[in-house]
mmCIF file of C-alpha atoms and ligand atoms in Angstrom:
data_model
loop_
_atom_site.group_PDB
_atom_site.id
_atom_site.type_symbol
_atom_site.label_atom_id
_atom_site.label_comp_id
_atom_site.label_asym_id
_atom_site.label_seq_id
_atom_site.Cartn_x
_atom_site.Cartn_y
_atom_site.Cartn_z
ATOM 1 C CA MET A 527 62.330 124.227 15.571
ATOM 2 C CA ARG A 528 59.186 122.784 17.161
ATOM 3 C CA ARG A 529 55.939 123.052 15.195
ATOM 4 C CA PRO A 530 53.124 124.403 17.389
ATOM 5 C CA PHE A 531 50.382 121.850 18.018
ATOM 6 C CA ILE A 532 46.939 123.126 19.036
ATOM 7 C CA ALA A 533 44.341 120.500 19.823
ATOM 8 C CA GLY A 534 40.677 120.646 20.774
ATOM 9 C CA ASN A 535 39.394 118.115 23.288
ATOM 10 C CA TRP A 536 35.645 118.154 22.729
ATOM 11 C CA LYS A 537 34.996 115.877 25.710
ATOM 12 C CA MET A 538 31.317 114.806 25.917
ATOM 13 C CA ASN A 539 30.053 117.807 23.959
ATOM 14 C CA LEU A 540 28.594 118.719 20.557
ATOM 15 C CA ASP A 541 26.388 116.526 18.389
ATOM 16 C CA ARG A 542 26.438 115.108 14.892
ATOM 17 C CA ALA A 543 25.158 118.254 13.191
ATOM 18 C CA SER A 544 27.440 120.666 15.030
ATOM 19 C CA ILE A 545 30.435 118.396 14.480
ATOM 20 C CA GLY A 546 29.653 118.248 10.763
ATOM 21 C CA ALA A 547 29.527 122.036 10.612
ATOM 22 C CA PHE A 548 32.749 122.274 12.634
ATOM 23 C CA CYS A 549 34.571 119.969 10.201
ATOM 24 C CA ALA A 550 33.305 122.037 7.270
ATOM 25 C CA ALA A 551 34.702 125.161 8.940
ATOM 26 C CA LEU A 552 38.068 123.436 9.436
ATOM 27 C CA ARG A 553 38.092 122.461 5.763
ATOM 28 C CA ASP A 554 37.130 125.946 4.596
ATOM 29 C CA ASN A 555 39.564 127.851 6.821
ATOM 30 C CA PRO A 556 42.800 125.895 7.096
ATOM 31 C CA ALA A 557 45.134 126.874 9.917
ATOM 32 C CA PRO A 558 48.341 128.766 9.142
ATOM 33 C CA SER A 559 50.693 126.202 7.612
ATOM 34 C CA GLY A 560 53.111 126.342 10.527
ATOM 35 C CA VAL A 561 50.493 125.182 13.002
ATOM 36 C CA ARG A 562 49.510 121.569 13.569
ATOM 37 C CA VAL A 563 45.846 121.168 14.457
ATOM 38 C CA GLY A 564 44.084 118.304 16.207
ATOM 39 C CA VAL A 565 40.525 117.483 17.236
ATOM 40 C CA PHE A 566 39.423 114.833 19.696
ATOM 41 C CA PRO A 567 35.689 114.161 19.280
ATOM 42 C CA PRO A 568 33.520 111.817 21.332
ATOM 43 C CA SER A 569 34.374 108.321 20.128
ATOM 44 C CA VAL A 570 30.992 107.652 18.493
ATOM 45 C CA TYR A 571 31.790 110.434 16.018
ATOM 46 C CA LEU A 572 35.430 109.487 15.395
ATOM 47 C CA ALA A 573 34.901 107.715 12.056
ATOM 48 C CA GLU A 574 32.758 110.549 10.723
ATOM 49 C CA VAL A 575 35.303 113.166 11.724
ATOM 50 C CA VAL A 576 38.146 111.154 10.194
ATOM 51 C CA ALA A 577 36.186 111.008 6.912
ATOM 52 C CA ALA A 578 35.190 114.665 7.035
ATOM 53 C CA LEU A 579 38.772 115.814 7.574
ATOM 54 C CA ALA A 580 40.486 113.264 5.332
ATOM 55 C CA ALA A 581 41.543 115.898 2.815
ATOM 56 C CA THR A 582 43.056 118.137 5.497
ATOM 57 C CA ASP A 583 46.141 117.962 7.726
ATOM 58 C CA VAL A 584 44.018 117.999 10.867
ATOM 59 C CA VAL A 585 44.957 115.256 13.318
ATOM 60 C CA VAL A 586 41.979 113.282 14.626
ATOM 61 C CA GLY A 587 42.123 111.256 17.807
ATOM 62 C CA ALA A 588 40.238 109.640 20.655
ATOM 63 C CA GLN A 589 39.938 111.004 24.184
ATOM 64 C CA THR A 590 41.104 107.748 25.750
ATOM 65 C CA CYS A 591 41.469 104.059 24.999
ATOM 66 C CA HIS A 592 41.656 100.934 27.084
ATOM 67 C CA SER A 593 44.796 98.915 27.729
ATOM 68 C CA GLU A 594 43.322 95.554 26.733
ATOM 69 C CA ARG A 595 43.007 94.518 23.102
ATOM 70 C CA SER A 596 39.445 93.198 23.429
ATOM 71 C CA GLY A 597 37.104 91.566 25.908
ATOM 72 C CA ALA A 598 34.474 92.193 28.534
ATOM 73 C CA PHE A 599 35.079 95.886 29.203
ATOM 74 C CA THR A 600 31.643 97.406 28.720
ATOM 75 C CA GLY A 601 31.787 100.979 27.485
ATOM 76 C CA GLU A 602 35.499 100.980 26.687
ATOM 77 C CA ILE A 603 37.235 101.201 23.309
ATOM 78 C CA ALA A 604 40.462 99.456 22.307
ATOM 79 C CA ALA A 605 43.403 101.270 20.795
ATOM 80 C CA SER A 606 43.125 99.042 17.727
ATOM 81 C CA MET A 607 39.529 100.243 17.230
ATOM 82 C CA VAL A 608 40.638 103.866 17.282
ATOM 83 C CA LYS A 609 43.270 103.005 14.698
ATOM 84 C CA ASP A 610 40.796 100.909 12.711
ATOM 85 C CA VAL A 611 38.497 103.882 12.064
ATOM 86 C CA GLY A 612 41.431 105.915 10.801
ATOM 87 C CA ALA A 613 42.288 108.078 13.794
ATOM 88 C CA SER A 614 45.963 108.662 14.497
ATOM 89 C CA HIS A 615 46.118 109.900 18.079
ATOM 90 C CA VAL A 616 44.752 109.356 21.560
ATOM 91 C CA ILE A 617 44.761 111.517 24.683
ATOM 92 C CA LEU A 618 45.839 109.568 27.774
ATOM 93 C CA GLY A 619 45.980 110.549 31.422
ATOM 94 C CA HIS A 620 43.606 113.496 31.117
ATOM 95 C CA SER A 621 42.809 114.803 34.578
ATOM 96 C CA GLU A 622 39.150 113.845 34.183
ATOM 97 C CA ARG A 623 40.224 110.272 33.455
ATOM 98 C CA ARG A 624 42.521 110.346 36.477
ATOM 99 C CA HIS A 625 40.188 112.114 38.918
ATOM 100 C CA VAL A 626 36.666 111.242 37.746
ATOM 101 C CA PHE A 627 37.331 107.728 36.466
ATOM 102 C CA GLY A 628 40.117 106.815 38.877
ATOM 103 C CA GLU A 629 42.903 106.028 36.419
ATOM 104 C CA SER A 630 46.238 105.593 38.151
ATOM 105 C CA ASP A 631 49.691 106.224 36.718
ATOM 106 C CA GLY A 632 49.889 102.463 36.201
ATOM 107 C CA ASP A 633 46.658 102.459 34.189
ATOM 108 C CA VAL A 634 47.918 105.329 32.068
ATOM 109 C CA ARG A 635 51.181 103.515 31.404
ATOM 110 C CA LEU A 636 49.355 100.343 30.304
ATOM 111 C CA ARG A 637 47.157 102.405 27.997
ATOM 112 C CA MET A 638 50.270 104.081 26.573
ATOM 113 C CA THR A 639 51.686 100.657 25.745
ATOM 114 C CA ALA A 640 48.465 99.569 24.060
ATOM 115 C CA ALA A 641 48.081 102.805 22.108
ATOM 116 C CA LEU A 642 51.649 102.870 20.832
ATOM 117 C CA ALA A 643 51.519 99.163 19.930
ATOM 118 C CA ALA A 644 48.358 99.822 17.912
ATOM 119 C CA GLY A 645 50.116 102.564 15.992
ATOM 120 C CA LEU A 646 48.529 105.554 17.702
ATOM 121 C CA ASP A 647 50.473 108.618 18.750
ATOM 122 C CA VAL A 648 49.758 109.840 22.262
ATOM 123 C CA ILE A 649 49.108 113.108 24.049
ATOM 124 C CA LEU A 650 50.134 112.323 27.626
ATOM 125 C CA CYS A 651 48.491 114.682 30.132
ATOM 126 C CA VAL A 652 50.093 115.542 33.447
ATOM 127 C CA GLY A 653 49.123 118.094 36.065
ATOM 128 C CA GLU A 654 48.753 118.871 39.735
ATOM 129 C CA THR A 655 45.683 119.724 41.802
ATOM 130 C CA ILE A 656 45.430 123.036 43.637
ATOM 131 C CA ALA A 657 46.094 121.264 46.952
ATOM 132 C CA GLN A 658 49.261 119.739 45.529
ATOM 133 C CA ARG A 659 50.401 123.111 44.170
ATOM 134 C CA GLU A 660 49.741 124.832 47.488
ATOM 135 C CA ALA A 661 51.661 122.085 49.263
ATOM 136 C CA GLY A 662 54.662 122.791 47.024
ATOM 137 C CA ALA A 663 54.346 119.397 45.345
ATOM 138 C CA THR A 664 53.815 120.513 41.734
ATOM 139 C CA ALA A 665 57.143 119.265 40.411
ATOM 140 C CA GLN A 666 56.942 116.000 42.315
ATOM 141 C CA VAL A 667 53.432 115.259 41.006
ATOM 142 C CA VAL A 668 53.940 116.380 37.417
ATOM 143 C CA LEU A 669 57.347 114.776 36.965
ATOM 144 C CA GLY A 670 56.125 111.615 38.676
ATOM 145 C CA GLN A 671 53.237 111.342 36.210
ATOM 146 C CA LEU A 672 55.654 112.071 33.375
ATOM 147 C CA ASP A 673 58.134 109.403 34.504
ATOM 148 C CA ALA A 674 55.348 106.853 34.894
ATOM 149 C CA GLY A 675 53.882 107.621 31.485
ATOM 150 C CA LEU A 676 57.186 107.478 29.624
ATOM 151 C CA ALA A 677 58.734 104.583 31.558
ATOM 152 C CA GLY A 678 60.550 102.166 29.294
ATOM 153 C CA LEU A 679 59.865 103.969 26.018
ATOM 154 C CA GLU A 680 62.603 104.186 23.396
ATOM 155 C CA PRO A 681 63.954 107.710 22.796
ATOM 156 C CA ALA A 682 62.697 107.641 19.193
ATOM 157 C CA THR A 683 59.195 106.823 20.411
ATOM 158 C CA VAL A 684 59.210 109.797 22.757
ATOM 159 C CA THR A 685 60.492 112.063 20.000
ATOM 160 C CA ASP A 686 58.209 110.947 17.215
ATOM 161 C CA ARG A 687 55.050 109.709 18.874
ATOM 162 C CA VAL A 688 54.494 111.406 22.203
ATOM 163 C CA THR A 689 53.265 114.906 22.968
ATOM 164 C CA VAL A 690 53.116 115.982 26.607
ATOM 165 C CA ALA A 691 50.292 118.238 27.790
ATOM 166 C CA TYR A 692 50.832 120.088 31.060
ATOM 167 C CA GLU A 693 47.344 120.660 32.412
ATOM 168 C CA PRO A 694 47.130 121.977 35.962
ATOM 169 C CA VAL A 695 43.901 120.489 37.285
ATOM 170 C CA TRP A 696 42.962 123.781 38.954
ATOM 171 C CA ALA A 697 42.988 125.518 35.575
ATOM 172 C CA ILE A 698 40.858 123.046 33.628
ATOM 173 C CA GLY A 699 37.385 124.352 32.906
ATOM 174 C CA THR A 700 37.669 126.882 35.730
ATOM 175 C CA GLY A 701 38.603 130.052 33.864
ATOM 176 C CA HIS A 702 41.756 130.234 36.058
ATOM 177 C CA THR A 703 44.583 130.021 33.552
ATOM 178 C CA ALA A 704 48.132 129.465 34.739
ATOM 179 C CA THR A 705 50.155 132.606 34.225
ATOM 180 C CA PRO A 706 52.747 132.418 31.468
ATOM 181 C CA ASP A 707 55.437 132.281 34.184
ATOM 182 C CA GLN A 708 53.706 129.389 35.959
ATOM 183 C CA ALA A 709 53.282 127.494 32.702
ATOM 184 C CA GLN A 710 56.843 128.165 31.544
ATOM 185 C CA ASP A 711 58.265 127.092 34.894
ATOM 186 C CA VAL A 712 56.620 123.652 34.742
ATOM 187 C CA HIS A 713 57.220 123.203 31.005
ATOM 188 C CA ALA A 714 60.924 123.884 31.518
ATOM 189 C CA GLN A 715 61.021 121.281 34.290
ATOM 190 C CA ILE A 716 59.291 118.742 32.035
ATOM 191 C CA ARG A 717 61.803 119.378 29.251
ATOM 192 C CA ALA A 718 64.725 119.155 31.677
ATOM 193 C CA ARG A 719 63.404 115.850 33.003
ATOM 194 C CA VAL A 720 63.119 114.439 29.498
ATOM 195 C CA ALA A 721 66.622 115.710 28.709
ATOM 196 C CA HIS A 722 67.911 113.925 31.803
ATOM 197 C CA GLY A 723 66.237 110.632 30.876
ATOM 198 C CA TYR A 724 66.432 110.660 27.090
ATOM 199 C CA GLY A 725 69.020 113.240 26.116
ATOM 200 C CA SER A 726 68.774 116.812 24.946
ATOM 201 C CA ASP A 727 68.049 115.861 21.326
ATOM 202 C CA VAL A 728 64.818 114.182 22.398
ATOM 203 C CA ALA A 729 63.921 116.946 24.834
ATOM 204 C CA ASP A 730 64.556 119.677 22.282
ATOM 205 C CA LYS A 731 62.111 118.055 19.865
ATOM 206 C CA LEU A 732 59.414 117.219 22.410
ATOM 207 C CA ILE A 733 56.170 119.141 21.929
ATOM 208 C CA ILE A 734 54.790 120.277 25.292
ATOM 209 C CA GLN A 735 51.262 121.680 25.186
ATOM 210 C CA TYR A 736 49.717 123.779 27.903
ATOM 211 C CA GLY A 737 46.084 123.143 28.823
ATOM 212 C CA GLY A 738 43.792 124.910 31.256
ATOM 213 C CA SER A 739 41.335 127.631 30.265
ATOM 214 C CA VAL A 740 43.233 128.581 27.119
ATOM 215 C CA LYS A 741 41.178 131.031 25.070
ATOM 216 C CA PRO A 742 41.744 133.509 22.247
ATOM 217 C CA ALA A 743 42.508 136.252 24.789
ATOM 218 C CA ASN A 744 45.408 134.426 26.447
ATOM 219 C CA VAL A 745 46.746 132.000 23.838
ATOM 220 C CA SER A 746 49.368 134.381 22.421
ATOM 221 C CA GLU A 747 50.999 135.166 25.768
ATOM 222 C CA LEU A 748 51.141 131.467 26.621
ATOM 223 C CA MET A 749 52.517 130.524 23.203
ATOM 224 C CA ALA A 750 55.207 133.202 23.626
ATOM 225 C CA CYS A 751 56.784 131.145 26.434
ATOM 226 C CA PRO A 752 59.907 129.407 25.154
ATOM 227 C CA ASP A 753 58.871 125.938 26.324
ATOM 228 C CA VAL A 754 55.154 126.169 25.471
ATOM 229 C CA ASP A 755 54.742 124.533 22.083
ATOM 230 C CA GLY A 756 51.001 124.299 21.802
ATOM 231 C CA ALA A 757 47.726 124.028 23.624
ATOM 232 C CA LEU A 758 45.237 121.353 24.559
ATOM 233 C CA VAL A 759 41.930 123.156 24.773
ATOM 234 C CA GLY A 760 38.557 122.168 26.154
ATOM 235 C CA GLY A 761 35.886 124.870 26.412
ATOM 236 C CA ALA A 762 37.295 127.287 23.849
ATOM 237 C CA SER A 763 37.623 124.484 21.286
ATOM 238 C CA LEU A 764 33.864 123.895 21.132
ATOM 239 C CA ASP A 765 33.056 126.871 18.963
ATOM 240 C CA PRO A 766 34.565 126.931 15.444
ATOM 241 C CA ASN A 767 35.225 130.682 15.572
ATOM 242 C CA SER A 768 36.923 130.539 18.931
ATOM 243 C CA PHE A 769 38.986 127.515 17.885
ATOM 244 C CA ASP A 770 39.967 129.235 14.666
ATOM 245 C CA ALA A 771 41.117 132.277 16.647
ATOM 246 C CA LEU A 772 43.339 130.019 18.781
ATOM 247 C CA LEU A 773 45.015 128.661 15.663
ATOM 248 C CA ARG A 774 45.880 132.214 14.636
ATOM 249 C CA PHE A 775 47.723 133.174 17.832
ATOM 250 C CA GLU A 776 50.252 135.966 17.486
ATOM 251 C CA SER A 777 53.808 134.703 17.294
HETATM 252 C C1 PEP B 946 41.051 120.167 28.997
HETATM 253 O O1 PEP B 946 40.080 119.567 29.430
HETATM 254 O O2 PEP B 946 41.988 119.529 28.496
HETATM 255 C C2 PEP B 946 41.051 121.605 29.100
HETATM 256 C C3 PEP B 946 42.208 122.189 29.035
HETATM 257 O O3 PEP B 946 39.849 122.234 29.299
HETATM 258 P P1 PEP B 946 39.598 123.828 29.324
HETATM 259 O O4 PEP B 946 40.311 124.408 28.151
HETATM 260 O O5 PEP B 946 38.121 123.972 29.237
HETATM 261 O O6 PEP B 946 40.163 124.311 30.615
#
C-alpha cells in the first residue's frame, strides 16, 4: 500500500507574512492521516518553515541544491545546508531547472549524489516537452531521465529515499493537465522500468507523483489512477485553501 504524497512547490512565490500564515493554516488543519504532505518554499524561508511546521508531519524541502559541498558557486545552496536548517527533502531535475537553468541529466545525477549523501530524500522530476511528445519520444525522454537520475543507486535507496515526479513540461503552469489516461500510461512505464532495474518489490513501493496543472477540480481523477501516488503542485499550492482542498481528494 503506497501512502499518497502531495507536495507544494512554491517556486519563487509568496513572502514571509504569507508563508507564516500558510504554515499556521497547515498546523490548524492537518491533512487526513493517510496523506503525506510536503512544502518546498524558497530557500531563504526554509529555516522558518521548518520551525513553523516542527510539530507537524509536514515534510519541508528545498527546490534544488548544488552538487558541490561548498565553494565559489554564487547563488547556490549545498545539500548539507538544506539539511543543516532541518529540511528533509529536495526537489531535483524540475523542468524549470532543466530548461531555464540548463541542468543536464548529468547535473541532476551529481546533485542526487550530493543530496543523498547529505541525508536528504529526493523528489526526482522527469518529463517531456510538447515537441518530444508529438514526436512520439515521451517514453524515451522520460525513461532516459529516470535512468540517469537513478543510475547506480542501491535498491533500498530508491525505495526509501526517492520519489519520482512525472511532470510533462507542456502541463506545467499552462492549465493543460495530462488526462488521467496520459498520466497513468507514463506512470506505468516508469514503474515497469524501475521493476526491470530494481525488482518488483522496489517498484511496488515507489511513490510516483504527477505534476502539471493539478488543481482541486482534477486531483481526484488523477489520484484514482492506479500508478498515480501523489501530486507535485505549483500554482494551486500557493493558496492555503486550494492546497488544503488538494489534500482532501476523493479516494
Ligand atoms: C510544478 O512546477 O512542479 C508544477 C507542477 O506547476 P503547476 O502545478 O503550476 O503546473
